[in-house]
């Protein structure tokens, strides 16, 4: 699970997050909904360990990840992160990008997982292409498949389906829910799209001006 207590973060004189508190139980999903600049991405980066909070605590699977005087390194948090931009390795093919997090898996099992995700994301036939040869929508799908591949216990998604056409967005929303349900993954999903939020979870928190000011259940 993910638990956040009284989390605050400022950049210079700008208070981006102001005493934010919430939790995402194990095998559950929560959506953070809010406009651009409301602090959604900063919140995910703090949970992932890519930023250090000014105040507050973060617990992941019951263990302290960020607290006064102690910050756990990102790679030790066991979290998968889908960023707003695909952030693919440019020198790796689609297949190698997806397989990147499966180095410790048996080759046959990794290959089966790759084939499964290629089918689910509609990328079959593109596995030998490089990121420069992909459309923006295809690159987003590769980034999603890469993060889902190792079946992380906790998953953070930062507007992963922005600018995709409605049909593809619906297919990928269904795929995300299926994978999260099958693996009992703890999912924290960020979006500015209320319809997309409802497609992910019945639990939605609204973040505005750095504060959680409304809860939709």
CSV table of N, CA and C in Angstrom, one decimal, residues 14-114:
chain,number,residue,atom,x,y,z
A,14,UNK,N,7.0,29.1,-3.9
A,14,UNK,CA,5.8,28.5,-4.3
A,14,UNK,C,5.5,27.2,-3.6
A,15,UNK,N,4.4,27.2,-2.8
A,15,UNK,CA,4.0,26.0,-2.1
A,15,UNK,C,3.2,25.1,-3.1
A,16,UNK,N,3.8,24.0,-3.5
A,16,UNK,CA,3.2,23.1,-4.5
A,16,UNK,C,2.3,22.1,-3.8
A,17,UNK,N,2.6,21.5,-2.7
A,17,UNK,CA,1.8,20.6,-1.9
A,17,UNK,C,1.7,21.1,-0.5
A,18,UNK,N,0.5,21.1,0.1
A,18,UNK,CA,0.3,21.7,1.4
A,18,UNK,C,-0.4,20.7,2.3
A,19,UNK,N,0.4,19.9,3.1
A,19,UNK,CA,-0.1,19.0,4.1
A,19,UNK,C,-1.1,18.0,3.5
A,20,UNK,N,-0.7,17.3,2.5
A,20,UNK,CA,-1.5,16.3,1.8
A,20,UNK,C,-1.4,15.0,2.5
A,21,UNK,N,-2.6,14.4,2.8
A,21,UNK,CA,-2.7,13.1,3.5
A,21,UNK,C,-3.7,12.2,2.8
A,22,UNK,N,-3.3,11.0,2.5
A,22,UNK,CA,-4.2,10.0,1.9
A,22,UNK,C,-3.5,8.6,1.9
A,23,UNK,N,-4.3,7.6,1.6
A,23,UNK,CA,-3.7,6.2,1.5
A,23,UNK,C,-4.3,5.5,0.3
A,24,UNK,N,-3.6,4.5,-0.2
A,24,UNK,CA,-4.1,3.6,-1.2
A,24,UNK,C,-3.8,2.2,-0.7
A,25,UNK,N,-4.9,1.5,-0.3
A,25,UNK,CA,-4.7,0.2,0.2
A,25,UNK,C,-4.1,-0.8,-0.8
A,26,UNK,N,-3.5,-1.9,-0.3
A,26,UNK,CA,-2.9,-2.9,-1.2
A,26,UNK,C,-4.0,-3.4,-2.1
A,27,UNK,N,-3.7,-3.7,-3.3
A,27,UNK,CA,-4.5,-4.2,-4.4
A,27,UNK,C,-5.7,-3.3,-4.7
A,28,UNK,N,-5.6,-2.0,-4.4
A,28,UNK,CA,-6.7,-1.0,-4.6
A,28,UNK,C,-6.1,0.1,-5.6
A,29,UNK,N,-7.0,0.9,-6.1
A,29,UNK,CA,-6.7,2.0,-7.0
A,29,UNK,C,-7.2,3.3,-6.6
A,30,UNK,N,-6.5,4.3,-6.8
A,30,UNK,CA,-6.9,5.7,-6.4
A,30,UNK,C,-6.5,6.6,-7.5
A,31,UNK,N,-7.4,7.6,-7.8
A,31,UNK,CA,-7.1,8.6,-8.9
A,31,UNK,C,-6.9,9.9,-8.2
A,32,UNK,N,-5.9,10.7,-8.6
A,32,UNK,CA,-5.7,12.1,-8.2
A,32,UNK,C,-6.1,12.9,-9.5
A,33,UNK,N,-7.2,13.7,-9.3
A,33,UNK,CA,-7.7,14.5,-10.4
A,33,UNK,C,-7.4,15.9,-10.1
A,34,UNK,N,-7.0,16.7,-11.1
A,34,UNK,CA,-6.8,18.1,-10.9
A,34,UNK,C,-6.2,18.8,-12.1
A,35,UNK,N,-6.3,20.1,-12.2
A,35,UNK,CA,-5.8,20.8,-13.4
A,35,UNK,C,-4.3,20.9,-13.4
A,36,UNK,N,-3.8,21.3,-14.5
A,36,UNK,CA,-2.3,21.5,-14.7
A,36,UNK,C,-1.8,22.5,-13.6
A,37,UNK,N,-0.7,22.2,-13.0
A,37,UNK,CA,-0.1,23.0,-12.0
A,37,UNK,C,-0.7,22.8,-10.6
A,38,UNK,N,-1.5,21.8,-10.4
A,38,UNK,CA,-2.1,21.6,-9.1
A,38,UNK,C,-1.2,20.8,-8.2
A,39,UNK,N,-0.1,20.3,-8.7
A,39,UNK,CA,0.8,19.5,-7.8
A,39,UNK,C,0.8,18.0,-8.0
A,40,UNK,N,0.0,17.5,-9.0
A,40,UNK,CA,-0.1,16.1,-9.2
A,40,UNK,C,1.2,15.4,-9.5
A,41,UNK,N,1.9,15.9,-10.4
A,41,UNK,CA,3.2,15.3,-10.8
A,41,UNK,C,4.2,15.3,-9.7
A,42,UNK,N,4.3,16.5,-9.0
A,42,UNK,CA,5.2,16.6,-7.8
A,42,UNK,C,4.9,15.5,-6.8
A,43,UNK,N,3.6,15.3,-6.6
A,43,UNK,CA,3.2,14.3,-5.6
A,43,UNK,C,3.7,12.9,-6.0
A,44,UNK,N,3.5,12.5,-7.3
A,44,UNK,CA,4.0,11.2,-7.7
A,44,UNK,C,5.6,11.1,-7.6
A,45,UNK,N,6.3,12.2,-7.9
A,45,UNK,CA,7.7,12.2,-7.9
A,45,UNK,C,8.2,12.1,-6.4
A,46,UNK,N,7.5,12.7,-5.5
A,46,UNK,CA,7.8,12.5,-4.1
A,46,UNK,C,7.6,11.0,-3.6
A,47,UNK,N,6.5,10.4,-4.1
A,47,UNK,CA,6.3,9.0,-3.7
A,47,UNK,C,7.3,8.1,-4.3
A,48,UNK,N,7.7,8.4,-5.5
A,48,UNK,CA,8.7,7.6,-6.2
A,48,UNK,C,10.1,7.8,-5.7
A,49,UNK,N,10.4,8.9,-4.9
A,49,UNK,CA,11.7,9.2,-4.4
A,49,UNK,C,12.5,10.0,-5.3
A,50,UNK,N,11.9,10.6,-6.3
A,50,UNK,CA,12.6,11.5,-7.2
A,50,UNK,C,12.7,12.9,-6.7
A,51,UNK,N,11.9,13.3,-5.7
A,51,UNK,CA,12.0,14.6,-5.0
A,51,UNK,C,12.0,14.3,-3.5
A,52,UNK,N,12.5,15.2,-2.8
A,52,UNK,CA,12.5,15.0,-1.3
A,52,UNK,C,11.5,16.0,-0.7
A,53,UNK,N,10.6,15.5,0.2
A,53,UNK,CA,9.6,16.4,0.8
A,53,UNK,C,10.2,17.4,1.7
A,54,UNK,N,9.6,18.5,1.9
A,54,UNK,CA,10.0,19.5,2.9
A,54,UNK,C,9.4,19.0,4.3
A,55,UNK,N,8.3,18.3,4.2
A,55,UNK,CA,7.6,18.0,5.5
A,55,UNK,C,6.7,16.8,5.2
A,56,UNK,N,6.5,15.9,6.2
A,56,UNK,CA,5.6,14.8,6.0
A,56,UNK,C,6.3,13.5,5.9
A,57,UNK,N,5.5,12.4,5.7
A,57,UNK,CA,6.0,11.1,5.7
A,57,UNK,C,5.3,10.3,4.5
A,58,UNK,N,6.1,9.3,4.0
A,58,UNK,CA,5.6,8.4,3.0
A,58,UNK,C,5.9,7.0,3.4
A,59,UNK,N,4.9,6.1,3.3
A,59,UNK,CA,5.1,4.7,3.6
A,59,UNK,C,4.7,3.9,2.4
A,60,UNK,N,5.5,2.9,2.1
A,60,UNK,CA,5.2,2.0,1.0
A,60,UNK,C,5.2,0.6,1.5
A,61,UNK,N,4.1,-0.1,1.4
A,61,UNK,CA,4.0,-1.5,1.9
A,61,UNK,C,4.3,-1.5,3.4
A,62,UNK,N,3.9,-0.5,4.1
A,62,UNK,CA,4.1,-0.5,5.6
A,62,UNK,C,5.5,0.0,6.0
A,63,UNK,N,6.4,0.2,5.1
A,63,UNK,CA,7.8,0.6,5.4
A,63,UNK,C,8.0,2.1,5.1
A,64,UNK,N,8.7,2.8,6.0
A,64,UNK,CA,9.0,4.2,5.8
A,64,UNK,C,9.8,4.4,4.5
A,65,UNK,N,9.4,5.3,3.6
A,65,UNK,CA,10.2,5.6,2.4
A,65,UNK,C,10.7,7.0,2.5
A,66,UNK,N,10.0,7.9,3.0
A,66,UNK,CA,10.4,9.3,3.2
A,66,UNK,C,9.9,9.8,4.6
A,67,UNK,N,10.8,10.2,5.4
A,67,UNK,CA,10.5,10.7,6.7
A,67,UNK,C,11.6,11.7,7.1
A,68,UNK,N,11.4,12.5,8.1
A,68,UNK,CA,12.5,13.5,8.5
A,68,UNK,C,13.8,12.7,8.8
A,69,UNK,N,14.8,13.1,8.1
A,69,UNK,CA,16.2,12.5,8.3
A,69,UNK,C,16.4,11.2,7.6
A,70,UNK,N,15.4,10.7,6.8
A,70,UNK,CA,15.6,9.4,6.1
A,70,UNK,C,14.8,9.4,4.8
A,71,UNK,N,15.5,9.1,3.7
A,71,UNK,CA,14.8,9.0,2.4
A,71,UNK,C,15.3,7.8,1.7
A,72,UNK,N,14.4,6.9,1.4
A,72,UNK,CA,14.8,5.6,0.7
A,72,UNK,C,15.0,5.9,-0.8
A,73,UNK,N,16.1,5.3,-1.3
A,73,UNK,CA,16.4,5.5,-2.8
A,73,UNK,C,15.2,5.0,-3.6
A,74,UNK,N,15.0,5.6,-4.8
A,74,UNK,CA,13.9,5.2,-5.7
A,74,UNK,C,14.0,3.7,-6.1
A,75,UNK,N,15.2,3.2,-6.4
A,75,UNK,CA,15.2,1.8,-6.8
A,75,UNK,C,14.9,0.8,-5.7
A,76,UNK,N,14.9,1.2,-4.5
A,76,UNK,CA,14.5,0.3,-3.4
A,76,UNK,C,13.1,0.4,-3.0
A,77,UNK,N,12.3,1.2,-3.7
A,77,UNK,CA,10.9,1.4,-3.3
A,77,UNK,C,9.9,0.4,-4.0
A,78,UNK,N,10.4,-0.4,-5.0
A,78,UNK,CA,9.6,-1.4,-5.6
A,78,UNK,C,8.4,-0.8,-6.4
A,79,UNK,N,8.6,0.4,-7.0
A,79,UNK,CA,7.5,1.1,-7.6
A,79,UNK,C,7.7,1.2,-9.1
A,80,UNK,N,6.7,1.0,-9.9
A,80,UNK,CA,6.7,1.2,-11.3
A,80,UNK,C,6.1,2.6,-11.6
A,81,UNK,N,6.7,3.3,-12.6
A,81,UNK,CA,6.3,4.7,-12.8
A,81,UNK,C,6.2,4.9,-14.3
A,82,UNK,N,4.9,5.3,-14.7
A,82,UNK,CA,4.7,5.7,-16.1
A,82,UNK,C,4.7,7.3,-16.1
A,83,UNK,N,5.6,7.9,-16.8
A,83,UNK,CA,5.8,9.3,-16.8
A,83,UNK,C,4.8,9.9,-17.9
A,84,UNK,N,4.7,11.3,-17.8
A,84,UNK,CA,3.9,12.0,-18.8
A,84,UNK,C,4.5,11.8,-20.2
A,85,UNK,N,5.8,11.8,-20.3
A,85,UNK,CA,6.5,11.5,-21.6
A,85,UNK,C,7.0,10.1,-21.6
A,86,UNK,N,7.1,9.4,-22.7
A,86,UNK,CA,7.5,8.0,-22.7
A,86,UNK,C,8.8,7.7,-22.1
A,87,UNK,N,9.9,8.6,-22.3
A,87,UNK,CA,11.2,8.4,-21.7
A,87,UNK,C,11.8,7.0,-22.0
A,88,UNK,N,11.6,6.6,-23.3
A,88,UNK,CA,12.2,5.3,-23.8
A,88,UNK,C,13.7,5.4,-24.0
A,89,UNK,N,14.4,4.3,-23.9
A,89,UNK,CA,15.8,4.3,-24.2
A,89,UNK,C,15.9,4.3,-25.7
A,90,UNK,N,16.5,5.4,-26.3
A,90,UNK,CA,16.5,5.6,-27.7
A,90,UNK,C,17.4,4.6,-28.5
A,91,UNK,N,18.3,3.9,-27.8
A,91,UNK,CA,19.2,3.0,-28.5
A,91,UNK,C,18.7,1.6,-28.4
A,92,UNK,N,17.5,1.4,-27.8
A,92,UNK,CA,16.9,0.1,-27.7
A,92,UNK,C,15.6,0.0,-28.5
A,93,UNK,N,15.4,-1.2,-29.1
A,93,UNK,CA,14.2,-1.5,-29.8
A,93,UNK,C,13.0,-1.5,-28.8
A,94,UNK,N,11.8,-1.6,-29.4
A,94,UNK,CA,10.6,-1.7,-28.6
A,94,UNK,C,10.7,-2.9,-27.7
A,95,UNK,N,11.1,-4.0,-28.2
A,95,UNK,CA,11.2,-5.3,-27.4
A,95,UNK,C,12.2,-5.1,-26.3
A,96,UNK,N,13.3,-4.5,-26.6
A,96,UNK,CA,14.3,-4.4,-25.5
A,96,UNK,C,13.9,-3.4,-24.5
A,97,UNK,N,13.2,-2.3,-24.9
A,97,UNK,CA,12.7,-1.4,-23.9
A,97,UNK,C,11.7,-2.1,-22.9
A,98,UNK,N,10.8,-2.9,-23.5
A,98,UNK,CA,9.8,-3.6,-22.6
A,98,UNK,C,10.5,-4.7,-21.7
A,99,UNK,N,11.5,-5.3,-22.3
A,99,UNK,CA,12.2,-6.4,-21.5
A,99,UNK,C,13.2,-5.8,-20.5
A,100,UNK,N,13.4,-4.5,-20.5
A,100,UNK,CA,14.5,-3.9,-19.7
A,100,UNK,C,14.4,-4.3,-18.2
A,101,UNK,N,13.1,-4.4,-17.7
A,101,UNK,CA,13.0,-4.7,-16.2
A,101,UNK,C,12.8,-6.1,-15.9
A,102,UNK,N,13.1,-7.0,-16.9
A,102,UNK,CA,12.9,-8.5,-16.7
A,102,UNK,C,14.2,-9.2,-16.8
A,103,UNK,N,15.3,-8.6,-16.5
A,103,UNK,CA,16.6,-9.2,-16.6
A,103,UNK,C,16.8,-10.4,-15.7
A,104,UNK,N,16.1,-10.4,-14.6
A,104,UNK,CA,16.3,-11.6,-13.7
A,104,UNK,C,15.3,-12.7,-14.0
A,105,UNK,N,14.5,-12.6,-15.0
A,105,UNK,CA,13.5,-13.6,-15.3
A,105,UNK,C,14.1,-14.6,-16.3
A,106,UNK,N,13.6,-15.9,-16.3
A,106,UNK,CA,14.0,-16.8,-17.3
A,106,UNK,C,13.7,-16.3,-18.7
A,107,UNK,N,14.6,-16.6,-19.6
A,107,UNK,CA,14.4,-16.1,-21.0
A,107,UNK,C,13.0,-16.4,-21.6
A,108,UNK,N,12.6,-17.7,-21.4
A,108,UNK,CA,11.3,-18.1,-21.9
A,108,UNK,C,10.2,-17.3,-21.3
A,109,UNK,N,10.2,-17.2,-20.0
A,109,UNK,CA,9.2,-16.4,-19.3
A,109,UNK,C,9.1,-15.0,-19.7
A,110,UNK,N,10.3,-14.4,-19.9
A,110,UNK,CA,10.4,-13.0,-20.3
A,110,UNK,C,9.8,-12.8,-21.7
A,111,UNK,N,10.1,-13.8,-22.6
A,111,UNK,CA,9.6,-13.7,-24.0
A,111,UNK,C,8.1,-13.8,-24.0
A,112,UNK,N,7.6,-14.7,-23.1
A,112,UNK,CA,6.1,-14.9,-23.1
A,112,UNK,C,5.4,-13.6,-22.5
A,113,UNK,N,6.1,-13.0,-21.5
A,113,UNK,CA,5.5,-11.7,-21.0
A,113,UNK,C,5.6,-10.6,-22.1
A,114,UNK,N,6.7,-10.6,-22.8
A,114,UNK,CA,6.8,-9.6,-23.9
A,114,UNK,C,5.6,-9.8,-24.9
